[in-house]
Short mmCIF file of C-alpha atoms in Angstrom, two decimals:
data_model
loop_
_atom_site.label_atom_id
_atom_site.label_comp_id
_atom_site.label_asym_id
_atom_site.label_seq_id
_atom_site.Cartn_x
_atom_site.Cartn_y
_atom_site.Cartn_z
CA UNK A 1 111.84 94.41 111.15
CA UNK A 2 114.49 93.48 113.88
CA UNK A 3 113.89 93.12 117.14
CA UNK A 4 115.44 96.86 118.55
CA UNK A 5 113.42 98.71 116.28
CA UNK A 6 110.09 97.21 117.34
CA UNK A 7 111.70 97.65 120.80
CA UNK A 8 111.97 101.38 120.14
CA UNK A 9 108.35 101.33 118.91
CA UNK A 10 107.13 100.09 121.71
CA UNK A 11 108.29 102.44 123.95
CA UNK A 12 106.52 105.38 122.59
CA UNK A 13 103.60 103.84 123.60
CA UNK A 14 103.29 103.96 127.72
CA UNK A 15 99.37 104.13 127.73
CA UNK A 16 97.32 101.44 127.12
CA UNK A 17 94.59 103.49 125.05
CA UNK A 18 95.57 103.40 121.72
CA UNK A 19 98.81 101.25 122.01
CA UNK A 20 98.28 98.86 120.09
CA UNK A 21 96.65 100.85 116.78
CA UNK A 22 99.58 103.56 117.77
CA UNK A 23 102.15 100.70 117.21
CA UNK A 24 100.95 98.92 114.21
CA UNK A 25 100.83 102.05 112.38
CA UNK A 26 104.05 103.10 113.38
CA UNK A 27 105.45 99.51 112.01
CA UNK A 28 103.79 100.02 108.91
CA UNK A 29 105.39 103.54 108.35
CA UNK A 30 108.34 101.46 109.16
CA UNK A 31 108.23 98.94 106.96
CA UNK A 32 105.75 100.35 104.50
CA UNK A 33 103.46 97.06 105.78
CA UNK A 34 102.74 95.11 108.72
CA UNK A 35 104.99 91.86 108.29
CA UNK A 36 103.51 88.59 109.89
CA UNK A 37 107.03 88.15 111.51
CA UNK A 38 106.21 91.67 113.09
CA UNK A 39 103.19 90.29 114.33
CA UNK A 40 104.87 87.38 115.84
CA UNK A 41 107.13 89.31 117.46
CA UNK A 42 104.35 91.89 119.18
CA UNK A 43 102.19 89.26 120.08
CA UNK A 44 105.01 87.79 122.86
CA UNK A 45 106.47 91.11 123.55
CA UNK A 46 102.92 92.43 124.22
CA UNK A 47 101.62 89.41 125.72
CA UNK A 48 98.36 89.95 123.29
CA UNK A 49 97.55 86.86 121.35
CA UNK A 50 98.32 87.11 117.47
CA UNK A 51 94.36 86.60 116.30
CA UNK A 52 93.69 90.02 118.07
CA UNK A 53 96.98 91.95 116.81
CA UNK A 54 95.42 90.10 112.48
CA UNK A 55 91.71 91.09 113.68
CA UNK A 56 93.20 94.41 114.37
CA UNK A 57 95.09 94.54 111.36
CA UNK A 58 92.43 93.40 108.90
CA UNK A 59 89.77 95.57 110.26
CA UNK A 60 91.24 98.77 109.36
CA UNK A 61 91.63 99.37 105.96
CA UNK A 62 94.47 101.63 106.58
CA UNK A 63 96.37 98.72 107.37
CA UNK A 64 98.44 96.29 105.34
CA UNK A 65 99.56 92.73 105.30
CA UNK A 66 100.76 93.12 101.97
CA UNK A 67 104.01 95.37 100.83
CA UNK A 68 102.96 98.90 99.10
CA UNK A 69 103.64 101.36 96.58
CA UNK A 70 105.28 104.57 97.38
CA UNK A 71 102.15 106.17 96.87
CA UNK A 72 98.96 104.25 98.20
CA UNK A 73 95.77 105.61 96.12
CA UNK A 74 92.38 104.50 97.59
CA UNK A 75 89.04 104.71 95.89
CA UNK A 76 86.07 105.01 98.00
CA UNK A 77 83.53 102.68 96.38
CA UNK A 78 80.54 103.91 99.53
CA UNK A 79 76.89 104.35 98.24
CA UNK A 80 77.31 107.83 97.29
CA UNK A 81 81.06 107.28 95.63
CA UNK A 82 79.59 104.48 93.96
CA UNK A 83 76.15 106.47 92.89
CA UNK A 84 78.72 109.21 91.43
CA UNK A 85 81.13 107.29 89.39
CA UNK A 86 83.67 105.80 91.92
CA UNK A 87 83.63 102.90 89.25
CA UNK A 88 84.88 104.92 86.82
CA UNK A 89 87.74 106.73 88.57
CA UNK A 90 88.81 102.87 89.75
CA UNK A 91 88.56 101.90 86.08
CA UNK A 92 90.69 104.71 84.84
CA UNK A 93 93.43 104.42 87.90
CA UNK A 94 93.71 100.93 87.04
CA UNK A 95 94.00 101.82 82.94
CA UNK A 96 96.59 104.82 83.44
CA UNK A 97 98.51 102.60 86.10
CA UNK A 98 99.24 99.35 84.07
CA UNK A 99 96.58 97.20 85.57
CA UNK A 100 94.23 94.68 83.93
CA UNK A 101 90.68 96.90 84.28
CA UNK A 102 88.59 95.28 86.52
CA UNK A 103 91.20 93.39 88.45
CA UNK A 104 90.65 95.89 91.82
CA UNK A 105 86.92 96.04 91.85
CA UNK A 106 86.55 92.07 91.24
CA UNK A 107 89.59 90.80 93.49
CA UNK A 108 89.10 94.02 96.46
CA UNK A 109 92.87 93.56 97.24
CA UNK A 110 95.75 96.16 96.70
CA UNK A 111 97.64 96.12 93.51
CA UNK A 112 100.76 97.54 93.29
CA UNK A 113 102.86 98.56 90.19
CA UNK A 114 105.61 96.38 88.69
CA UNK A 115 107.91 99.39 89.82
CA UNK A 116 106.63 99.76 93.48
CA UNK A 117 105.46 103.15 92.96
CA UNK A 118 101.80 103.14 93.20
CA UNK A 119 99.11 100.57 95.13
CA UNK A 120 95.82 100.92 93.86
CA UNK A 121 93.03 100.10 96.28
CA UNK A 122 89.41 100.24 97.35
CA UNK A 123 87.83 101.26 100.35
CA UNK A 124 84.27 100.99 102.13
CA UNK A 125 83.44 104.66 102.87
CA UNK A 126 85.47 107.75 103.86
CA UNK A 127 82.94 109.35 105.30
CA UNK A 128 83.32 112.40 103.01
CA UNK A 129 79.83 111.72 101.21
CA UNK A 130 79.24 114.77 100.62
CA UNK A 131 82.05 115.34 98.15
CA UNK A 132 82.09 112.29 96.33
CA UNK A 133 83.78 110.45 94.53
CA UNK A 134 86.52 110.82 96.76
CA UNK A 135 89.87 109.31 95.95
CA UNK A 136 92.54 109.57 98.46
CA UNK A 137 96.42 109.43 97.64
CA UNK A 138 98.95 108.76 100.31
CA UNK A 139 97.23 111.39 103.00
CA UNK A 140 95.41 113.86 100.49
CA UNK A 141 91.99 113.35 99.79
CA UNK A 142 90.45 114.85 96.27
CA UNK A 143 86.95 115.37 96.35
CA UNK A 144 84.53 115.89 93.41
CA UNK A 145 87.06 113.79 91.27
CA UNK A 146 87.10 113.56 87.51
CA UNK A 147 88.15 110.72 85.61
CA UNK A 148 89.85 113.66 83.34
CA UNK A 149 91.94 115.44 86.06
CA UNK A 150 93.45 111.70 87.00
CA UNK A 151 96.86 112.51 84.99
CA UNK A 152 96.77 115.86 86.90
CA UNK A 153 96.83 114.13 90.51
CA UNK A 154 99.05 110.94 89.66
CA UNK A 155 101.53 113.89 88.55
CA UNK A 156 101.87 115.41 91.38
CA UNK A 157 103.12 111.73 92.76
CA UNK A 158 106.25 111.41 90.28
CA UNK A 159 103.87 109.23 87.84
CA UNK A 160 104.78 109.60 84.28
CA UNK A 161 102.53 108.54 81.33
CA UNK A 162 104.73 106.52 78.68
CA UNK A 163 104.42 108.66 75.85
CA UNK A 164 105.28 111.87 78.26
#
């Protein structure tokens, strides 16, 4: 990210509340991530040393250090998710996407397809409990999912299985 773009970032944000989340998640729609040079940059412009702006940044799953997808699929894997065959969904996202099976649940980090268009992740809890397993893609959520409606969704996201 250069220098005038995190310069016009920065001025949407004249209140204190919130600035700094407001920002980073405007620099990750930006640049689909939150580069460390980004974070170098902040941290002087801000004044706000850089372990805050990473503790920040690594406390919210929503953030990323790490370059996306297109699409960014998360998997609750909460009690209930869990309980109701979150492992399953995971396993079957990581099948239909290309991945090694197991690779997500064992390493917890994003994966993201050799052609950038999907990053398969995990997440702690949504909060949506009551509808689980819940699988989020991009902003939509999908509640009661189904290892057999999986093609469905990843559809609707431009993904094409090879034999299609």
């Amino acid at each position: 990210m250069d220098e005038k773009t995190l310069d016009e970032i920065i001025s949407r944000y004249d209140s204190p509340s919130g600035r700094l989340l407001g920002i980073l998640s405007d620099i990750q729609n930006e640049e689909r991530y939150i580069p460390r040079e980004s974070l170098e940059m902040l941290s002087g412009k801000l004044n706000v040393h850089l372990s805050q702006l990473y503790s920040l940044v690594t406390f919210y799953s929503f953030f990323s250090l790490e370059p996306v997808g297109d699409h960014r699929i998360t998997v609750c894997m909460g009690t209930a998710c869990h309980v109701k065959g979150a492992g399953e969904i995971l396993r079957n996202l990581e099948e239909l996407l290309g991945f090694p099976v197991g690779i997500t649940e064992e390493k917890r980090e994003p994966v993201t397809t050799d052609d950038n268009a999907f990053t398969l992740e995990i997440a702690r809890c949504f909060g949506a409990c009551s509808i689980a397993p819940v699988l989020r893609v991009d902003n939509n959520l999908y509640g009661y999912a189904k290892p057999e409606a999986l093609p469905t969704i990843l559809k609707e996201y431009g993904w094409r299985r090879d034999e299609d």
